[in-house]
Coordinates of C-alpha atoms in Angstrom, one line a residue:
M231 CA 123.6 123.6 15.4
R232 CA 126.0 120.5 16.3
F233 CA 128.4 121.4 13.3
L234 CA 128.8 124.7 15.3
L235 CA 129.2 122.9 18.6
F236 CA 132.0 121.0 17.0
L237 CA 133.8 124.1 15.9
L238 CA 133.4 125.8 19.1
A239 CA 134.5 122.4 21.0
A240 CA 137.6 122.3 18.7
G241 CA 138.2 126.2 19.5
W242 CA 138.1 125.5 23.3
M243 CA 140.7 122.7 23.1
L244 CA 142.9 124.7 21.0
C245 CA 142.6 127.4 23.5
A246 CA 143.1 125.2 26.4
G247 CA 146.4 123.6 24.9
A248 CA 147.7 127.2 24.5
Q249 CA 147.1 127.8 28.1
G250 CA 148.7 124.6 29.0
R251 CA 149.0 123.9 32.9
S252 CA 146.9 127.0 34.0
A253 CA 143.9 125.3 32.3
A254 CA 144.5 121.8 33.5
G255 CA 144.8 123.5 36.9
L256 CA 141.1 124.5 36.8
G257 CA 139.9 120.7 36.4
L258 CA 139.3 117.8 34.2
T259 CA 140.3 118.1 30.8
A260 CA 139.2 116.3 27.8
A261 CA 142.7 115.0 27.3
Q262 CA 142.3 113.1 31.0
L263 CA 138.8 111.7 30.3
A264 CA 138.6 108.0 28.9
V265 CA 135.4 107.2 26.9
V266 CA 134.0 103.7 27.2
I267 CA 131.8 102.2 24.3
N268 CA 129.7 98.9 24.3
D269 CA 130.1 97.6 20.9
D270 CA 127.2 95.3 21.7
E271 CA 124.9 98.5 21.8
P272 CA 124.5 100.5 18.5
N273 CA 123.5 103.6 20.5
S274 CA 126.5 103.3 22.8
V275 CA 128.5 103.3 19.4
E276 CA 126.9 106.5 17.8
I277 CA 126.5 108.6 21.0
G278 CA 130.4 107.8 21.7
E279 CA 131.5 108.9 18.8
Y280 CA 129.6 111.9 18.8
Y281 CA 130.6 112.9 22.2
R282 CA 134.4 112.0 21.4
K283 CA 134.0 114.6 18.5
A284 CA 132.1 117.0 20.5
R285 CA 134.5 117.3 23.2
A286 CA 137.6 116.7 21.1
I287 CA 138.5 113.4 23.2
P288 CA 142.0 111.7 21.5
A289 CA 140.9 108.8 20.0
A290 CA 143.4 107.0 22.3
N291 CA 141.4 107.6 24.9
V292 CA 138.4 105.4 23.4
V293 CA 138.1 102.1 24.8
H294 CA 135.8 99.5 23.4
V295 CA 134.1 96.7 25.2
R296 CA 131.3 94.1 24.9
I297 CA 128.6 93.7 27.3
P298 CA 125.5 91.7 25.6
H299 CA 122.0 92.3 26.6
R300 CA 122.3 95.4 28.7
P301 CA 121.7 93.8 32.3
R302 CA 120.8 96.3 35.1
R303 CA 123.1 94.7 37.6
I304 CA 126.0 92.5 37.1
D305 CA 128.0 90.5 39.6
A306 CA 131.4 90.9 41.0
D307 CA 133.0 88.5 38.8
Q308 CA 131.6 90.2 35.7
F309 CA 132.5 93.5 37.1
E310 CA 136.0 92.7 37.9
A311 CA 136.6 91.5 34.3
L312 CA 135.1 94.6 32.9
K313 CA 137.1 96.8 34.9
A314 CA 140.3 95.0 34.2
Q315 CA 139.6 95.3 30.4
I316 CA 139.4 98.9 30.7
D317 CA 142.0 99.6 32.6
A318 CA 144.4 97.8 30.5
K319 CA 143.7 100.4 28.1
L320 CA 144.3 103.7 30.3
G321 CA 147.5 105.4 31.0
P322 CA 148.4 107.3 34.0
E323 CA 147.1 110.8 32.4
I324 CA 143.6 109.4 32.5
Q325 CA 141.8 111.1 35.6
A326 CA 138.2 109.8 35.0
V327 CA 136.3 107.5 32.9
L328 CA 133.0 108.0 31.1
M329 CA 130.8 104.7 30.3
V330 CA 128.4 105.2 27.4
W331 CA 125.5 103.4 28.8
T332 CA 122.3 103.1 30.6
A333 CA 122.8 99.7 32.0
P334 CA 124.5 98.2 33.6
Y335 CA 124.2 100.7 36.5
A336 CA 124.9 98.1 39.4
V337 CA 127.3 96.1 40.9
E338 CA 125.4 94.0 43.4
C339 CA 124.1 96.6 46.2
N340 CA 126.9 99.1 44.6
S341 CA 126.5 101.3 41.9
L342 CA 128.8 100.7 38.6
T343 CA 130.4 104.1 38.9
S344 CA 131.4 103.7 42.5
A345 CA 132.5 100.1 42.3
Y346 CA 134.7 101.4 39.4
T347 CA 136.3 104.4 41.3
M348 CA 136.4 103.1 44.7
G349 CA 136.4 99.5 44.6
L350 CA 133.8 97.2 45.1
D351 CA 132.2 96.7 48.4
S352 CA 130.3 93.4 48.8
G353 CA 130.1 93.4 52.7
L354 CA 127.6 96.5 52.3
C355 CA 125.1 94.3 50.9
A356 CA 124.2 92.4 53.7
K357 CA 123.1 95.7 55.3
S358 CA 122.9 98.4 52.8
C359 CA 121.8 101.0 55.3
S360 CA 125.1 100.7 57.2
P361 CA 127.7 103.3 56.8
S362 CA 129.9 102.5 53.4
K363 CA 133.4 103.2 52.6
P364 CA 134.2 107.1 53.0
S365 CA 135.6 108.7 49.9
S366 CA 139.0 110.2 50.5
Y367 CA 138.1 112.8 47.6
F368 CA 135.0 114.2 49.4
N369 CA 135.6 117.9 49.4
S370 CA 138.8 117.7 48.1
S371 CA 140.8 120.7 46.3
S372 CA 142.5 118.1 43.9
V373 CA 142.3 118.4 40.2
L374 CA 144.0 115.3 39.9
P375 CA 142.2 112.4 41.4
Y376 CA 143.9 109.5 40.1
T377 CA 147.3 110.9 40.7
D378 CA 146.1 112.1 44.2
H379 CA 143.7 109.8 45.4
Q380 CA 144.2 106.6 43.1
M381 CA 140.6 107.2 42.0
R382 CA 139.6 107.7 38.2
L383 CA 136.1 109.3 38.4
S384 CA 133.5 107.7 36.7
M385 CA 130.0 108.6 35.2
L386 CA 127.6 107.2 33.0
M387 CA 126.1 108.6 29.9
P388 CA 122.5 107.1 29.3
T389 CA 121.8 105.8 25.9
E390 CA 118.3 105.1 25.9
S391 CA 117.7 107.8 22.9
V392 CA 120.3 108.9 20.6
E393 CA 118.8 112.3 20.3
A394 CA 118.4 113.0 23.6
S395 CA 121.8 111.7 24.3
K396 CA 123.0 114.2 21.8
A397 CA 121.3 117.0 23.1
L398 CA 122.6 116.3 26.7
I399 CA 126.2 116.5 24.9
D400 CA 125.4 119.7 23.6
R401 CA 123.9 121.2 26.6
G402 CA 127.5 120.1 28.3
V403 CA 129.3 121.7 25.7
L404 CA 127.2 124.9 25.5
S405 CA 127.9 125.4 29.3
G406 CA 131.6 126.3 28.7
F407 CA 131.1 129.3 26.5
A408 CA 129.2 131.8 28.9
T409 CA 128.5 132.1 32.6
P410 CA 124.5 132.4 32.7
T411 CA 122.6 134.5 34.8
A412 CA 121.0 131.6 36.9
T413 CA 119.6 130.5 40.3
A414 CA 120.1 127.5 42.4
Y415 CA 117.2 126.0 44.1
F416 CA 117.5 124.2 47.5
L417 CA 114.1 122.8 48.4
N418 CA 113.7 121.6 52.0
T419 CA 110.4 119.9 51.5
S420 CA 107.4 118.5 53.7
D421 CA 108.9 114.7 53.5
T422 CA 111.3 115.0 56.4
T423 CA 112.8 111.6 56.0
R424 CA 114.1 112.7 52.5
S425 CA 115.1 116.1 53.7
S426 CA 118.0 114.8 56.0
R427 CA 120.6 117.1 53.9
A428 CA 118.9 120.3 54.3
R429 CA 120.9 121.3 57.2
F430 CA 123.7 121.7 54.6
F431 CA 121.6 123.9 52.2
P432 CA 123.3 127.1 51.6
R433 CA 121.1 130.3 52.7
S434 CA 119.6 132.1 50.1
M435 CA 121.4 135.1 49.0
T436 CA 123.4 136.4 45.8
V437 CA 126.8 135.8 44.5
P438 CA 127.2 139.1 42.0
S439 CA 130.5 137.5 40.8
K440 CA 128.9 134.3 39.3
K441 CA 125.6 136.0 38.1
L442 CA 124.1 133.6 40.9
T443 CA 121.0 133.8 42.9
I444 CA 120.8 131.2 45.8
K445 CA 117.1 130.2 46.9
T446 CA 116.7 127.7 49.9
L447 CA 113.1 127.2 50.4
Q448 CA 110.6 125.4 52.3
A449 CA 108.6 124.0 49.4
D450 CA 107.8 120.7 47.9
S451 CA 108.1 122.1 44.1
I452 CA 109.1 125.1 41.9
E453 CA 107.2 125.4 38.7
Q454 CA 107.3 128.0 35.7
V455 CA 111.1 129.0 36.1
G456 CA 113.8 129.2 33.4
D457 CA 117.2 129.9 34.9
I458 CA 118.1 126.6 36.9
I459 CA 121.8 125.6 37.3
V460 CA 121.3 123.6 40.4
Y461 CA 118.1 122.0 41.7
E462 CA 118.3 119.5 44.9
T463 CA 115.3 118.4 46.7
G464 CA 114.0 115.4 48.6
L465 CA 111.1 113.5 47.6
T466 CA 110.0 110.2 45.9
H467 CA 108.7 111.8 42.8
V468 CA 109.5 115.8 42.1
P469 CA 106.5 117.5 40.6
K470 CA 106.2 120.1 37.6
L471 CA 109.2 119.2 35.8
N472 CA 107.7 119.7 32.5
T473 CA 107.3 123.4 33.3
L474 CA 110.9 124.2 34.3
K475 CA 113.9 125.2 32.1
F476 CA 117.5 124.2 33.1
L477 CA 120.5 125.9 31.8
P478 CA 123.0 124.3 30.2
G479 CA 125.6 122.6 32.8
A480 CA 122.7 122.5 35.2
L481 CA 123.0 119.8 38.2
A482 CA 119.9 118.1 39.7
D483 CA 118.8 115.4 42.1
H484 CA 116.4 114.5 44.8
L485 CA 117.1 112.6 48.0
T486 CA 115.1 109.1 47.8
S487 CA 116.1 105.4 48.1
Q488 CA 115.7 104.2 44.3
G489 CA 116.7 107.4 42.3
G490 CA 119.8 105.2 40.5
E491 CA 117.6 102.3 40.0
L492 CA 117.4 103.8 36.3
Y493 CA 114.3 101.8 35.2
T494 CA 112.7 102.3 38.3
E495 CA 108.7 102.9 38.3
S496 CA 108.2 103.1 42.1
Q497 CA 110.0 106.0 42.5
M498 CA 111.2 108.6 40.2
S499 CA 114.5 107.7 38.3
A500 CA 117.3 110.0 38.3
L501 CA 116.8 110.2 34.2
R502 CA 113.9 111.8 34.7
W503 CA 116.1 114.8 35.6
L504 CA 118.2 114.6 32.3
D505 CA 114.8 114.5 30.3
A506 CA 113.5 117.6 31.8
G507 CA 117.0 119.2 30.8
A508 CA 119.6 118.6 33.3
T509 CA 123.1 118.2 32.6
A510 CA 124.1 115.7 35.4
S511 CA 122.5 114.0 38.1
Y512 CA 122.9 111.3 40.6
G513 CA 120.6 108.7 42.7
T514 CA 121.2 105.5 44.8
V515 CA 120.9 101.9 43.3
S516 CA 120.1 100.0 46.6
E517 CA 118.3 101.2 50.1
P518 CA 120.9 103.6 51.8
C519 CA 118.5 104.9 54.3
N520 CA 118.8 108.6 54.6
H521 CA 122.3 109.0 55.7
W522 CA 123.1 112.4 54.4
Q523 CA 126.7 111.1 53.4
K524 CA 125.2 108.9 51.0
F525 CA 123.9 111.8 48.8
P526 CA 125.2 114.9 47.4
N527 CA 126.2 117.6 49.8
S528 CA 124.7 120.9 48.7
T529 CA 127.2 123.3 50.1
A530 CA 130.1 121.0 48.6
L531 CA 128.6 120.4 45.2
L532 CA 127.6 124.4 44.8
G533 CA 131.0 125.5 46.3
H534 CA 133.1 123.4 43.7
Y535 CA 131.0 123.6 40.7
L536 CA 131.4 127.5 41.3
R537 CA 135.3 127.3 41.6
G538 CA 135.0 125.7 38.1
N539 CA 135.3 122.0 38.5
S540 CA 133.4 119.9 35.8
A541 CA 130.2 118.1 36.4
I542 CA 132.0 115.0 37.3
E543 CA 134.2 116.7 39.9
A544 CA 132.0 119.0 41.7
Y545 CA 129.5 115.6 42.1
W546 CA 132.1 113.5 43.2
K547 CA 133.3 115.7 45.8
S548 CA 130.1 116.2 47.1
V549 CA 129.2 112.8 48.4
A550 CA 131.2 111.4 51.5
W551 CA 129.9 107.8 51.0
P552 CA 129.2 107.1 47.3
A553 CA 129.0 103.3 47.1
Q554 CA 125.6 103.1 46.4
G555 CA 125.4 106.1 44.1
V556 CA 125.5 106.2 40.5
F557 CA 126.7 109.5 38.8
I558 CA 125.0 110.0 35.5
G559 CA 125.3 112.7 32.7
E560 CA 128.0 114.8 30.8
P561 CA 131.3 115.0 32.7
L562 CA 132.7 117.9 31.4
A563 CA 130.0 120.5 31.7
A564 CA 131.9 123.4 33.5
P565 CA 129.5 126.6 33.2
Y566 CA 132.0 128.6 35.9
R567 CA 135.3 127.5 34.6
R568 CA 136.9 130.9 33.2

């Protein structure tokens, strides 16, 4: 199965190369993505190499760093040293960065991904419920975030399990070969505090050209469905995940305070979405309060994904104030890029 995926990925890259500028115009490509591997973590090394081959990432785009002991949070000095080490290896063509580890995932009260992409906002830590720095990339039409916005998008690929991470990569690769008949689910739950973004849920409808059904529901959960491409909700814990099937390339997240605390037990970690079969997710690493701007805007997320943007692009374009949010998953998944 994985050998087949490698062949399919190679064929896709050859096709993209032949199309040249038109392929790049649809969104992020493998040649524009850097992969950062933590040489102090064996899982990172193995998964990073698997991903490089699966996505045909140029060897020159791989950056090796050393982060001992896998700390959940690092301080500003540690972060600046790490960022400088990564940036020194990157050319101007690199538009996004995938960090192959679960931890560190935070820098002080900021997420690691947002600190890397937008710069560290230490002042936010005094009052984390305050508005944070707005993203110029929010709802942007740009396909070159670094060139146009001086922002290299970033995402974490969790490494707790080599097999689970390889399965995640496989789902991302498979998402590029067929547009599925799928449903996007948006749940306005009984938890009114965590339903602050429900005003942006799209109305229920069908989009025949994309083989997509949109279902916006007043419900706390869905169960026994097998066609999920997007699932967004607002609860501390999302029930019945074990009854669901996510399609390759599925995006899923829940609005709650600690979803980005990836090792949290008091609320559901965003990692649980990937465990359930989603391909990318998002959560906050410090108390954000329920500002909708600090979480994915559902209309923006779905709209950019349907236009052919990759998972990392659609997720980053959907968050107006991303300082506290960590983006996780397989960045190049793009089921609607044709």
